[in-house]
Short mmCIF file of C-alpha atoms in Angstrom, two decimals:
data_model
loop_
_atom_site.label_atom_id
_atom_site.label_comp_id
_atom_site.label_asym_id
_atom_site.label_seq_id
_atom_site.Cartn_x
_atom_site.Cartn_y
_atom_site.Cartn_z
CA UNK Q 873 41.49 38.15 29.22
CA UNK Q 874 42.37 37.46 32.68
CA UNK Q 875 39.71 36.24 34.99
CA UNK Q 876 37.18 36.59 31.68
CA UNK Q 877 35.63 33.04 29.67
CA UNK Q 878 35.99 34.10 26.09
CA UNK Q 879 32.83 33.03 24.15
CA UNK Q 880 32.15 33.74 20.34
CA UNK Q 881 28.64 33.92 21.33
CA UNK Q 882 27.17 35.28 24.53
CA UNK Q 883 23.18 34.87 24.84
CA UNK Q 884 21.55 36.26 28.02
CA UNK Q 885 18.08 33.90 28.58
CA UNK Q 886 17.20 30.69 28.34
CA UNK Q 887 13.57 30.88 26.92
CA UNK Q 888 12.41 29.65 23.43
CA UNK Q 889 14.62 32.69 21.58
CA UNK Q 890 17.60 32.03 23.37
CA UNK Q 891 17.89 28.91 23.33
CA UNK Q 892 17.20 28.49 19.71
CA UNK Q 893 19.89 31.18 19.20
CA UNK Q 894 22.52 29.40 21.01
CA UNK Q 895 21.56 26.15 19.12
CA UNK Q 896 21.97 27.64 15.97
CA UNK Q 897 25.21 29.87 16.67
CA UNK Q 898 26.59 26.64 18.15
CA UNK Q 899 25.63 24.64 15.34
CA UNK Q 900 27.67 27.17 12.96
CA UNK Q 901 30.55 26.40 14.81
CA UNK Q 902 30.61 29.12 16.83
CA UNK Q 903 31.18 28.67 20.62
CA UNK Q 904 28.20 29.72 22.52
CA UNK Q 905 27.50 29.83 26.39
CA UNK Q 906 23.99 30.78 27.72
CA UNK Q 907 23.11 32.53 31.11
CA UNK Q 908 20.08 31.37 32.62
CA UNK Q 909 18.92 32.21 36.10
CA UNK Q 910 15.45 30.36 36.70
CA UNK Q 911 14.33 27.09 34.38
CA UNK Q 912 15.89 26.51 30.44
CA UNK Q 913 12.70 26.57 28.52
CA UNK Q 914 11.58 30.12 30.02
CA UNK Q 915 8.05 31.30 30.53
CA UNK Q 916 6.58 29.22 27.70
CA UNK Q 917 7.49 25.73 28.67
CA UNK Q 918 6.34 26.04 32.21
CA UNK Q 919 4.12 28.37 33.04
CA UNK Q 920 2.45 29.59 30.14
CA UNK Q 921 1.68 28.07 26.22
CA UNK Q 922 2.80 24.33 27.64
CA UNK Q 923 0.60 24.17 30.61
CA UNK Q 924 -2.57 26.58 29.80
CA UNK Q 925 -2.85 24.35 26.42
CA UNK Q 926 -2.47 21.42 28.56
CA UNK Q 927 -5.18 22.74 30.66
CA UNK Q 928 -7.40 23.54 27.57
CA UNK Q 929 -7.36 20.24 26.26
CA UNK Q 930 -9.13 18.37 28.08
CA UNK Q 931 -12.80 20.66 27.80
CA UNK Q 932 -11.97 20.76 24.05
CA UNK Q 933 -12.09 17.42 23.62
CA UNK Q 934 -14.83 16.64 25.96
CA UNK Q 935 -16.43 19.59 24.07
CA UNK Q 936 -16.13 18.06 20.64
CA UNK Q 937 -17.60 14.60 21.52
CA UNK Q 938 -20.39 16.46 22.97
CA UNK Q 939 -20.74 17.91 19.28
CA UNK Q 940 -21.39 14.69 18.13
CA UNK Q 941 -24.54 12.44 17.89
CA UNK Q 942 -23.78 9.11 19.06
CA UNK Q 943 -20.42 10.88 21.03
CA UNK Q 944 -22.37 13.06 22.64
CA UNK Q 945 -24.04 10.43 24.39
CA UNK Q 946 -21.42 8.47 25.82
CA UNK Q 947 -19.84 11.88 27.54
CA UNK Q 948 -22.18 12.23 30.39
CA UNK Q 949 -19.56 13.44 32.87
CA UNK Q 950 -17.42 16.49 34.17
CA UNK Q 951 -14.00 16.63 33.86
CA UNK Q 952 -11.68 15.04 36.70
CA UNK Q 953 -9.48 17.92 37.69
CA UNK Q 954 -7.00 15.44 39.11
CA UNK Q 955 -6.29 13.99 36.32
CA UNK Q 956 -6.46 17.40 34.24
CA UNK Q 957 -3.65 18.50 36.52
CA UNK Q 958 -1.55 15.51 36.91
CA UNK Q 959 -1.50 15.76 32.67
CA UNK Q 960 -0.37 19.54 32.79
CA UNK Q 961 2.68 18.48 35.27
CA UNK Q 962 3.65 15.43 33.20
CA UNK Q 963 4.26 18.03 30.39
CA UNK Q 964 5.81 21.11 33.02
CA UNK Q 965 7.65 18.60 35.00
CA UNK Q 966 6.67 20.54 37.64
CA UNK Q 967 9.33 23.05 36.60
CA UNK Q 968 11.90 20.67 36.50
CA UNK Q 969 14.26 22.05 33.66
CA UNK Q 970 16.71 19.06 33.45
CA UNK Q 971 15.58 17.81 29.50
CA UNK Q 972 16.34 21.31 28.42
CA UNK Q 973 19.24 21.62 30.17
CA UNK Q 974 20.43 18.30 28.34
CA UNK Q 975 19.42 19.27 25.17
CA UNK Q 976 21.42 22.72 25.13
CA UNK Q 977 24.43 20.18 26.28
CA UNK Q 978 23.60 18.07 23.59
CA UNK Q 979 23.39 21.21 20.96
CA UNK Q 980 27.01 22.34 21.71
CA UNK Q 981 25.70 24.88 23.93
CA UNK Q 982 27.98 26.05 27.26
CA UNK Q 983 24.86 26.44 30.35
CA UNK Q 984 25.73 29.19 32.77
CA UNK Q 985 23.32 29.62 35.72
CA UNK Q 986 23.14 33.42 36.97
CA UNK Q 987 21.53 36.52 36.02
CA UNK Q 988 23.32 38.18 33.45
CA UNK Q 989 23.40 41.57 32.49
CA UNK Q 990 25.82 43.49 30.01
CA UNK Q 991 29.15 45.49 31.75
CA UNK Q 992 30.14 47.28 28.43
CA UNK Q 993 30.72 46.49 25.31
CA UNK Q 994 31.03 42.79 24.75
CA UNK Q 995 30.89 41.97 28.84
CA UNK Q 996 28.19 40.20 30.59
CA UNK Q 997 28.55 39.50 34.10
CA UNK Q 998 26.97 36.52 35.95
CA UNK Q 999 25.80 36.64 39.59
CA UNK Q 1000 25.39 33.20 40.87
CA UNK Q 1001 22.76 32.20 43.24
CA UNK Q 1002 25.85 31.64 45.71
CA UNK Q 1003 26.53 35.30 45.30
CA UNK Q 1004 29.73 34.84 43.11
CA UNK Q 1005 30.48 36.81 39.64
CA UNK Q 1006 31.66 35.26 36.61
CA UNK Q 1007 32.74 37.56 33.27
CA UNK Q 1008 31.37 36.39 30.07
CA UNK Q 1009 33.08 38.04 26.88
CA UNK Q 1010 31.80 37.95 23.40
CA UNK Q 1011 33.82 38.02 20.03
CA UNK Q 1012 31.13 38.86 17.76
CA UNK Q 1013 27.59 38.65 19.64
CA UNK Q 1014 26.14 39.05 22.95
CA UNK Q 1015 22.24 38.02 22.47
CA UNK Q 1016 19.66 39.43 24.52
CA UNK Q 1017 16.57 36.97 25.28
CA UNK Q 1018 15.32 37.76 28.45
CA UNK Q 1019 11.34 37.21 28.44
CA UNK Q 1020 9.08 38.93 29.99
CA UNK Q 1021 7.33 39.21 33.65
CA UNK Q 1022 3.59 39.35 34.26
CA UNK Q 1023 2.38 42.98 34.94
CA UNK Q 1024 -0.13 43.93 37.64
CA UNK Q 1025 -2.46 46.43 37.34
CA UNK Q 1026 -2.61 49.68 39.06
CA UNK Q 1027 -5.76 48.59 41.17
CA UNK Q 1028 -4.98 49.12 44.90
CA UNK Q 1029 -4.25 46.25 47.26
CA UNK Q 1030 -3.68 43.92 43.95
CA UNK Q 1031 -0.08 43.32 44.93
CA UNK Q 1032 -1.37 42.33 48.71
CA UNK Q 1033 -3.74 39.65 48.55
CA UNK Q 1034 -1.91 36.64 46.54
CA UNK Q 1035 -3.68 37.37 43.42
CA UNK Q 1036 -2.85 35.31 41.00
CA UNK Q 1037 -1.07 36.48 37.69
CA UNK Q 1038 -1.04 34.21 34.37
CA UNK Q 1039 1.89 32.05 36.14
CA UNK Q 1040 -0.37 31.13 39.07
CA UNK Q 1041 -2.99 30.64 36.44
CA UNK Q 1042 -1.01 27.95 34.42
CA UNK Q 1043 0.80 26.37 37.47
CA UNK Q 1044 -2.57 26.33 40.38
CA UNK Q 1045 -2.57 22.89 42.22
CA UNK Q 1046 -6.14 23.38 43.38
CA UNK Q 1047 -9.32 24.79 41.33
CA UNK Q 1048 -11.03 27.88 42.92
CA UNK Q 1049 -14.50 27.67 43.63
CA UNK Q 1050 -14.86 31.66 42.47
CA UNK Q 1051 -12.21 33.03 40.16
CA UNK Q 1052 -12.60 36.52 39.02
CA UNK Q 1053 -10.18 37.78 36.21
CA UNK Q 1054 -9.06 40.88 36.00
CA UNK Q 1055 -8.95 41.36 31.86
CA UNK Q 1056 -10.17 40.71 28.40
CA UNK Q 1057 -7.19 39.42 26.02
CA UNK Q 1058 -6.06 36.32 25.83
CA UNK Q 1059 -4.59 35.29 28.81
CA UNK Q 1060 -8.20 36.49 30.28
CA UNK Q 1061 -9.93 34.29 28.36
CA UNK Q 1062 -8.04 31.34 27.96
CA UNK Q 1063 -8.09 31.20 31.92
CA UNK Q 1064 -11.67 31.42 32.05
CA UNK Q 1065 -12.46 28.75 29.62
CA UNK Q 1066 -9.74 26.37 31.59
CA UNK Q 1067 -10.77 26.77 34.45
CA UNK Q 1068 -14.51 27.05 34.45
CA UNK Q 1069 -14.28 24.02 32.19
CA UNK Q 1070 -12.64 22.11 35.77
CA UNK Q 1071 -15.49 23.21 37.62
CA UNK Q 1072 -14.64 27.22 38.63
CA UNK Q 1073 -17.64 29.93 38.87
CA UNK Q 1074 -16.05 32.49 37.08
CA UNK Q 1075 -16.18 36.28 36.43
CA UNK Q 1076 -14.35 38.22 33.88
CA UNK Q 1077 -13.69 42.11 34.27
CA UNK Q 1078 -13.38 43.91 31.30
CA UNK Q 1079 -12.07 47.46 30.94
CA UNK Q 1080 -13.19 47.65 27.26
CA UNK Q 1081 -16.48 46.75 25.45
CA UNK Q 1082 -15.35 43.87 23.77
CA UNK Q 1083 -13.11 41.04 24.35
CA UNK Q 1084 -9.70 41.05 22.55
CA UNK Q 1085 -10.24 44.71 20.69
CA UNK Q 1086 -7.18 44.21 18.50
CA UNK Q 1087 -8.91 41.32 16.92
CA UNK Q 1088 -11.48 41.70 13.80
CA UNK Q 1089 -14.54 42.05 16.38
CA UNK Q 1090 -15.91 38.58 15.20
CA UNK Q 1091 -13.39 36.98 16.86
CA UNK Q 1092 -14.50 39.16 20.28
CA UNK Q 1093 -18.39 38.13 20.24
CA UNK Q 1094 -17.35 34.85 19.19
CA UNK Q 1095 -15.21 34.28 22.22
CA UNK Q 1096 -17.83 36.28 24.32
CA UNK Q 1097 -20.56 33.81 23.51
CA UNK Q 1098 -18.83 30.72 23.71
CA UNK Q 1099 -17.41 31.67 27.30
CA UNK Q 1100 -21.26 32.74 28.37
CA UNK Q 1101 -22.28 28.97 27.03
CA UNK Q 1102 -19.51 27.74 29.55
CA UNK Q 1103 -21.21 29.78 32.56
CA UNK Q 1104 -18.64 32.47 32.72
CA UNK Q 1105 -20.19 36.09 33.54
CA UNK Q 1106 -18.42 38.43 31.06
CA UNK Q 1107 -18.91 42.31 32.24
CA UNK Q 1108 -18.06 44.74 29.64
CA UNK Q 1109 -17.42 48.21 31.02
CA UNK Q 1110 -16.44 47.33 34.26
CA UNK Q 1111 -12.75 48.15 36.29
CA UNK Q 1112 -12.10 46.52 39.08
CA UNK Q 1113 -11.14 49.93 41.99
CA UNK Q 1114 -9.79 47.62 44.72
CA UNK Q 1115 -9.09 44.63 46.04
CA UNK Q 1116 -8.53 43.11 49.82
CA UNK Q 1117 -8.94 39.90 51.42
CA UNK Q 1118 -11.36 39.26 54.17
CA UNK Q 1119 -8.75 38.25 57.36
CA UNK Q 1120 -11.36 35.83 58.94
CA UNK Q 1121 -12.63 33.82 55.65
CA UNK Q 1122 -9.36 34.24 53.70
CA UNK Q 1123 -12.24 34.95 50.78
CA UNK Q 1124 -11.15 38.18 48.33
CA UNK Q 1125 -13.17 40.77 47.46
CA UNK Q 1126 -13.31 43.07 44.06
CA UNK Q 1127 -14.79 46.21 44.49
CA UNK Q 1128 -15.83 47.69 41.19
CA UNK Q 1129 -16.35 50.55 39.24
CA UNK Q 1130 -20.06 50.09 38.95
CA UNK Q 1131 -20.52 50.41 42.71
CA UNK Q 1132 -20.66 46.63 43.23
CA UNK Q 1133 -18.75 43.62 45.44
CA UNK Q 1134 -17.37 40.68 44.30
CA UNK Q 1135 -16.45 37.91 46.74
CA UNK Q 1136 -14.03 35.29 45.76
CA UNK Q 1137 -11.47 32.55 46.41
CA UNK Q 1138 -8.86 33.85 43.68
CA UNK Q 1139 -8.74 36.73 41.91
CA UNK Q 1140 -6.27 36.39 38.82
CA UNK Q 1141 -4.60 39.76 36.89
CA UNK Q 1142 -4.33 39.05 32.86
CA UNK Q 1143 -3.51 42.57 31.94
CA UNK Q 1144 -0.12 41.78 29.97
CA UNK Q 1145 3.69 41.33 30.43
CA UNK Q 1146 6.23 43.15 30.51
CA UNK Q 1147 9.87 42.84 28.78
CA UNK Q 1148 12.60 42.20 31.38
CA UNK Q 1149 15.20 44.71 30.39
CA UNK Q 1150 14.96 46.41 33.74
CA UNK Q 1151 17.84 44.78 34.94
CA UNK Q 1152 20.36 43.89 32.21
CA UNK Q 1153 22.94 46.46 32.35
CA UNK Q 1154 21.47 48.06 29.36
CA UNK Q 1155 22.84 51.66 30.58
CA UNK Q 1156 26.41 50.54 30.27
CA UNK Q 1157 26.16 50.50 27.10
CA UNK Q 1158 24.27 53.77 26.36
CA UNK Q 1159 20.89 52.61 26.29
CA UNK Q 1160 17.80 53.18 28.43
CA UNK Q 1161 17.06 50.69 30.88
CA UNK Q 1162 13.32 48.60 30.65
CA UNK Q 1163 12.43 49.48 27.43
CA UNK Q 1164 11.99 47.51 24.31
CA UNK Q 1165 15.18 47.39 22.01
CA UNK Q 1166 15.03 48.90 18.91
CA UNK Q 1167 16.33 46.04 16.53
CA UNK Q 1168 16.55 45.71 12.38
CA UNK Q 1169 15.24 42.66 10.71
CA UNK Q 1170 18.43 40.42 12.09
CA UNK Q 1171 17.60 41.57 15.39
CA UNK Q 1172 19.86 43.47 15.39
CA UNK Q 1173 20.46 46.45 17.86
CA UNK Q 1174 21.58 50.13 16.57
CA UNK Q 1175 24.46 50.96 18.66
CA UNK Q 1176 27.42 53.37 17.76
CA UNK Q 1177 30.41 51.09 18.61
CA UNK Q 1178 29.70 48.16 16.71
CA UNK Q 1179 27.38 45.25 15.16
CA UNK Q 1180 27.83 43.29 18.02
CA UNK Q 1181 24.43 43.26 20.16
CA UNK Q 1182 21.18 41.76 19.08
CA UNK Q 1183 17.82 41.24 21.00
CA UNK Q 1184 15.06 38.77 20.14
CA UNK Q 1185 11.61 37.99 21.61
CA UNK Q 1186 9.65 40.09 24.31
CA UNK Q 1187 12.69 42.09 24.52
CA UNK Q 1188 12.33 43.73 20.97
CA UNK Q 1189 8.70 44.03 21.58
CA UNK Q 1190 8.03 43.34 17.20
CA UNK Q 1191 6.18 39.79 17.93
CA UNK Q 1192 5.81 38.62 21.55
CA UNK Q 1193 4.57 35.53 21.04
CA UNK Q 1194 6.70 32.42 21.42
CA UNK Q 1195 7.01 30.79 18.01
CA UNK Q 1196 7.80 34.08 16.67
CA UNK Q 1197 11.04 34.64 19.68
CA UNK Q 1198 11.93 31.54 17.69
CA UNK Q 1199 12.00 32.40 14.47
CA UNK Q 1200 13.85 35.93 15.24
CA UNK Q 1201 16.39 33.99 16.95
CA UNK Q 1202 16.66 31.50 13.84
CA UNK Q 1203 17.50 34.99 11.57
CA UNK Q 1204 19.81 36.12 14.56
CA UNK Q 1205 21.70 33.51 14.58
CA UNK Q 1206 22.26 33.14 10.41
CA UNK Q 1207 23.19 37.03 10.88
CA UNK Q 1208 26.13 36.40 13.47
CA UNK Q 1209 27.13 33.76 12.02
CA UNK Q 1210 27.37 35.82 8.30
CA UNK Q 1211 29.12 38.25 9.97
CA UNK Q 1212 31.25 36.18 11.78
CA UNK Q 1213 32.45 34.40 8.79
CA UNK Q 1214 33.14 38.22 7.74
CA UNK Q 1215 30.31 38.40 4.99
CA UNK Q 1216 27.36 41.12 5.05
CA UNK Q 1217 23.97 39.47 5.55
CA UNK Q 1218 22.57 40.48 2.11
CA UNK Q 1219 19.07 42.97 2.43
CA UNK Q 1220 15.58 41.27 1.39
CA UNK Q 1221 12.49 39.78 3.19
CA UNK Q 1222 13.52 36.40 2.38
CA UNK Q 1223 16.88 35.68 3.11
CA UNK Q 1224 17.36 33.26 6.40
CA UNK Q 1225 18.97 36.21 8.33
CA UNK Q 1226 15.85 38.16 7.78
CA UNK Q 1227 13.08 37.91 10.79
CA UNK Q 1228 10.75 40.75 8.48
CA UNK Q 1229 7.54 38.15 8.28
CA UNK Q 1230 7.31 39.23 12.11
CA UNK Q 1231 5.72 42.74 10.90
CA UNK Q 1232 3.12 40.75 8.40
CA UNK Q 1233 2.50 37.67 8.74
CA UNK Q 1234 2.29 36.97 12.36
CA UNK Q 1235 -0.24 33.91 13.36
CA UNK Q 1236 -1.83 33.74 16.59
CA UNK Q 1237 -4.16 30.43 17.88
CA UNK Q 1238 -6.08 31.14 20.74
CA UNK Q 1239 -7.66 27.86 22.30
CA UNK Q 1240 -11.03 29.21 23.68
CA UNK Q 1241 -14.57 27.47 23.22
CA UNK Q 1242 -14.34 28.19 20.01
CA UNK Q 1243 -10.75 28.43 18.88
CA UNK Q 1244 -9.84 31.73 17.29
CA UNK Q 1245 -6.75 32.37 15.33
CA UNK Q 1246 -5.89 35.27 12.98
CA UNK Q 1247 -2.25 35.92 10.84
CA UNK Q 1248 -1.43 39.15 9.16
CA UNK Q 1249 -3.45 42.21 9.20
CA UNK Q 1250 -7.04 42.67 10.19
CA UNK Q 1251 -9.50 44.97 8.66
CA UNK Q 1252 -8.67 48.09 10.54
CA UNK Q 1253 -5.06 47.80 10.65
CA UNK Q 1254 -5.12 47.09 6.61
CA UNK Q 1255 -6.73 50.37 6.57
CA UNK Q 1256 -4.86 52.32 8.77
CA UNK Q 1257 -1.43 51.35 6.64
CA UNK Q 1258 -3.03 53.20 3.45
CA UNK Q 1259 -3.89 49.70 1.85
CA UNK Q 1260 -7.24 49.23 -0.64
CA UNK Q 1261 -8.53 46.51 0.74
CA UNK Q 1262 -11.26 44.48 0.01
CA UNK Q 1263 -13.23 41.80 3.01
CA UNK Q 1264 -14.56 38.69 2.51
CA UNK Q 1265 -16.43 36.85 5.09
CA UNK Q 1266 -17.69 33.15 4.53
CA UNK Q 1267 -19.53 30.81 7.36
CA UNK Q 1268 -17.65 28.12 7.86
CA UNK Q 1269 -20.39 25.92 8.82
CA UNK Q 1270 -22.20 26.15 5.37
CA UNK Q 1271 -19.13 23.96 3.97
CA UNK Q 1272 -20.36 20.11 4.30
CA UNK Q 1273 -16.53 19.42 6.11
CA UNK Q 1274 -17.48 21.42 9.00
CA UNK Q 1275 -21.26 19.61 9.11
CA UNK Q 1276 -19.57 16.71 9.08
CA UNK Q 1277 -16.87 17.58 11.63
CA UNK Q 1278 -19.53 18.65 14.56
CA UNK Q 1279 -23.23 18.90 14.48
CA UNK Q 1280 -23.77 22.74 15.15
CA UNK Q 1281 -20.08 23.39 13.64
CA UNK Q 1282 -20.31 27.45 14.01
CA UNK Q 1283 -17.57 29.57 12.91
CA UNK Q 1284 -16.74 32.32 10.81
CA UNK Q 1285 -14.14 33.11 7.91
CA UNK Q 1286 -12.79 36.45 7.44
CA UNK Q 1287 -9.97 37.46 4.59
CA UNK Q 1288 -8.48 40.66 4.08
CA UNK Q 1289 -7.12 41.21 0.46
CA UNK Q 1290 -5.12 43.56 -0.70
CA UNK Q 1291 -7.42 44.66 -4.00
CA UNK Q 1292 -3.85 46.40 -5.61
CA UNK Q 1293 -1.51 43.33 -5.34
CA UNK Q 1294 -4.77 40.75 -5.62
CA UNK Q 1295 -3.26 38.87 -2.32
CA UNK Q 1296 -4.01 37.86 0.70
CA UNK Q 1297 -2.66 40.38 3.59
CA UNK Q 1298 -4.61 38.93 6.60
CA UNK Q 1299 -7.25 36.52 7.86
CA UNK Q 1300 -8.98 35.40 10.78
CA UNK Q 1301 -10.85 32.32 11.54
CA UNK Q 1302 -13.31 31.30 14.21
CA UNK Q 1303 -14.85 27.72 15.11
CA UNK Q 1304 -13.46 24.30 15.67
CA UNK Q 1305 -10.27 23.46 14.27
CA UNK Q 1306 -9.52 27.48 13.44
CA UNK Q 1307 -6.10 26.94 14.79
CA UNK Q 1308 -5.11 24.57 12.95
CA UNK Q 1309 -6.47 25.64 9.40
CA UNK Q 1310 -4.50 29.07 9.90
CA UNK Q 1311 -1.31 27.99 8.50
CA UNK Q 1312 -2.93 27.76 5.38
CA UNK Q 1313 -3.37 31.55 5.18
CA UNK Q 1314 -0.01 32.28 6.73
CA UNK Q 1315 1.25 30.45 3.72
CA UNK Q 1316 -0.69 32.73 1.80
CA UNK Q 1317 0.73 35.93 3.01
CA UNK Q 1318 4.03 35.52 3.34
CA UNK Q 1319 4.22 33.79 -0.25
CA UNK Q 1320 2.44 36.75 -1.27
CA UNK Q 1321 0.31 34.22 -3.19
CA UNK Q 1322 -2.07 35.96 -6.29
CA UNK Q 1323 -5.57 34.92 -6.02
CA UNK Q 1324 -5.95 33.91 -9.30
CA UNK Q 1325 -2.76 30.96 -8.14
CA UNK Q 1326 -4.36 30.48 -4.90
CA UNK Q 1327 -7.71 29.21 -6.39
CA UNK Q 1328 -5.63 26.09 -8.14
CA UNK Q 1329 -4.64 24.99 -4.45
CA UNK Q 1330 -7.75 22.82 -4.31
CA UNK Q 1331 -9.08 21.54 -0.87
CA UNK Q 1332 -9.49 17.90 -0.41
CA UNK Q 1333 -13.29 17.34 0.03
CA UNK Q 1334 -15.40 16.82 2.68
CA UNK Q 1335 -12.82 18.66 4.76
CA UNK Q 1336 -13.14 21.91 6.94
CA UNK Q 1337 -10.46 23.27 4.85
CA UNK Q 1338 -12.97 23.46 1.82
CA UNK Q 1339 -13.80 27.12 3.50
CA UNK Q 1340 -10.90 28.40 1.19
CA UNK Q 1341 -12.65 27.62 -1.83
CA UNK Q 1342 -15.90 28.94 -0.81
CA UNK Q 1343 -14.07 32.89 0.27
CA UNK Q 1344 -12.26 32.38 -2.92
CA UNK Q 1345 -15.79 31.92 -4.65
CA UNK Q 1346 -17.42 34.83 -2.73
CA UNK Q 1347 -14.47 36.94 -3.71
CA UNK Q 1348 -15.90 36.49 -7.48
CA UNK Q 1349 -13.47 33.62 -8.75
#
């Protein structure tokens, strides 16, 4: 095509998803180019998971020690926020995306910078930041990977007075002597441990009555009371109604529902994302514009003319969470490259071109004081698909591992079983090290593993992990 580069594989975003679906499509042997206009590595590597876990760290650890006779006493200190910062930019780079951009090089992978968006069937054009247009077409797949953008919420004056939004959260140079946050999921309280844990008087405003409602609600007053031990001032029930900046202090103010004032140096919004799919030419193509995409379980998406388009991550809106972008793009890519090679991707949960664990068996860690992390379904949810279910609840800290692991270990183990099948269909755990014993129970439910199996796979003693066989016993095994 004339004045057109002719690609096998187009993918539109440079985040975790698409670049692990240009990897892989590359690695098939198909040629691949990606369009990226900002950093390779997206959201993830630079202004969210990387640096807020970077942040985290630090107060975890110190934390821990301080759960520790004979530690405990050695840690007398506060954190240096220097140093806590100058850490989180050795793993950013400060943005800079040059090791990504290598490693697509490396991969096979063609690295267009521009902001793509779809022109019709197979087309994507590229604007340049030079104002140029380049034409992209695609044999067999354009992939959508966009990411998403941090929302802000409809409080008046929000989008006037700087506030920060989880990218100023993750990226901040400085730490606030008064942050309020405007929230109560994840990002909320992640940010509050982080950065009252460098030194911040912090308030978080919360809409709801609990933190993190689509959690089992241990995980909520678990979260709640370890951010109160930290100093933070949690208040339920409360909206924030406006929000301005004082012109001769520079300080912010929060008016609230509740008829009070708060005054502040930041004030950060951690109400959620939203899918960039605003601007990708989706209308050319006969769909609606800013939306989710509709996909099937290789990502695919429906379209009349064709099994050529595909969307994975924040843009299908199934699992927005960035090891999960991944895997969908893993089962993208083995479906273009079966139907490149002319072959139907066969139907079934477990074949390679199937991303159908992201409806089930989703994990989530959350790194608050104490760690949370769930996978699968919780209580509620179980329920509200029709399934008999049956919970089991054990405290961690009654296993000698945990004793062992911190004096005052506190935590709390919660599995959902599906009483008709006899397996596993979610858990959540709470407490030190929860986020790294949840793999376990992600095995569990995506091997759709019977109980009466699961009770052979013995836990190595004194561990944390022994909490397994103890829910196992208080199931009746």
């Amino acid at each position: 095509m004339r004045g057109t580069d002719v690609y096998d594989v187009v993918v539109v975003g440079g985040g975790p998803g698409g670049e692990v679906a240009a990897a892989r499509t590359a690695r098939a042997g198909l040629t691949t180019v990606l369009v990226e206009k900002e950093a390779v590595g997206g959201e993830c590597s630079y202004r969210a998971c990387v640096p807020s876990k970077a942040l985290l760290r630090p107060g975890a650890v110190r934390n821990a020690a301080r759960a520790v006779d004979g530690a405990r006493q050695a840690v007398t200190g506060p954190l240096d926020p220097a140093a806590v910062l100058a850490r989180r930019d050795r793993f950013t780079g400060r943005g800079d995306d040059t090791g990504q951009a290598d490693w697509l090089q490396s991969a096979g992978v063609t690295l267009v910078r521009g902001h793509g968006r779809l022109d019709g069937e197979r087309r994507v054009t590229v604007t340049g930041a030079d104002g140029g247009v380049r034409t992209l077409y695609a044999r067999n797949a354009v992939v959508l990977a966009p990411g998403t953008r941090p929302a802000l919420p409809p409080v008046p004056g929000i989008d006037r007075v700087g506030a920060w939004t989880s990218r100023e959260a993750t990226t901040a140079d400085a730490v606030p002597d008064r942050l309020v946050v405007i929230g109560g999921g994840i990002v909320a309280c992640e940010s509050a441990t982080a950065w009252s844990s460098l030194g911040a008087s912090v308030t978080l405003l919360v809409r709801d009555r609990a933190l993190l409602t689509d959690w089992e609600p241990c995980a909520g007053e678990e979260v709640t009371r370890g951010l109160s031990a930290l100093g933070v001032t949690v208040r339920f029930g409360v909206s924030a109604t406006r929000v301005r900046r004082d012109p001769a202090t520079g300080e912010a103010i929060v008016d609230t529902d509740d008829g009070s004032s708060l005054v502040c140096d930041e004030v950060l919004a951690a109400v959620g994302h939203r899918p960039r799919t605003d601007d990708l030419g989706l209308d050319t193509v006969g769909l609606p514009s800013g939306e989710t995409l509709p996909v099937d379980d290789t990502c695919r998406v429906p379209l009349p003319h064709g099994d050529w388009l595909y969307a994975v991550g924040d843009a299908n809106g199934r699992a927005p969470l960035t090891h999960m972008a991944k895997y969908q793009a893993r089962a993208c890519a083995a479906a273009i490259a079966e139907r490149a090679a002319g072959r139907r991707p066969a139907a079934g949960p477990h074949q390679p071109w199937s991303a159908a664990a992201d409806r089930t068996a989703v994990p989530q860690a959350v790194f608050t004081h104490p760690e949370i992390a769930r996978v699968g379904l919780t209580e509620r949810a179980a329920r509200e698909a029709g399934l008999p279910v049956r919970v089991v609840q054990y405290r961690t800290d009654e296993v000698v591992g945990a004793a062992l692991h911190a004096d005052g270990y506190r935590g709390l183990a919660t599995l959902v079983v599906d009483e008709a099948r006899q397996v596993v269909v979610g858990c959540t755990l709470t407490g030190p090290m929860a986020t790294e014993l949840i793999h376990t129970a992600t095995v569990a439910v995506v091997g759709e593993v019977p109980l009466d199996r699961l009770w052979h796979a013995v836990p190595a003693f004194p561990t944390v992990s022994e909490v397994w066989l103890r829910l196992l016993e208080a199931y009746g095994l």
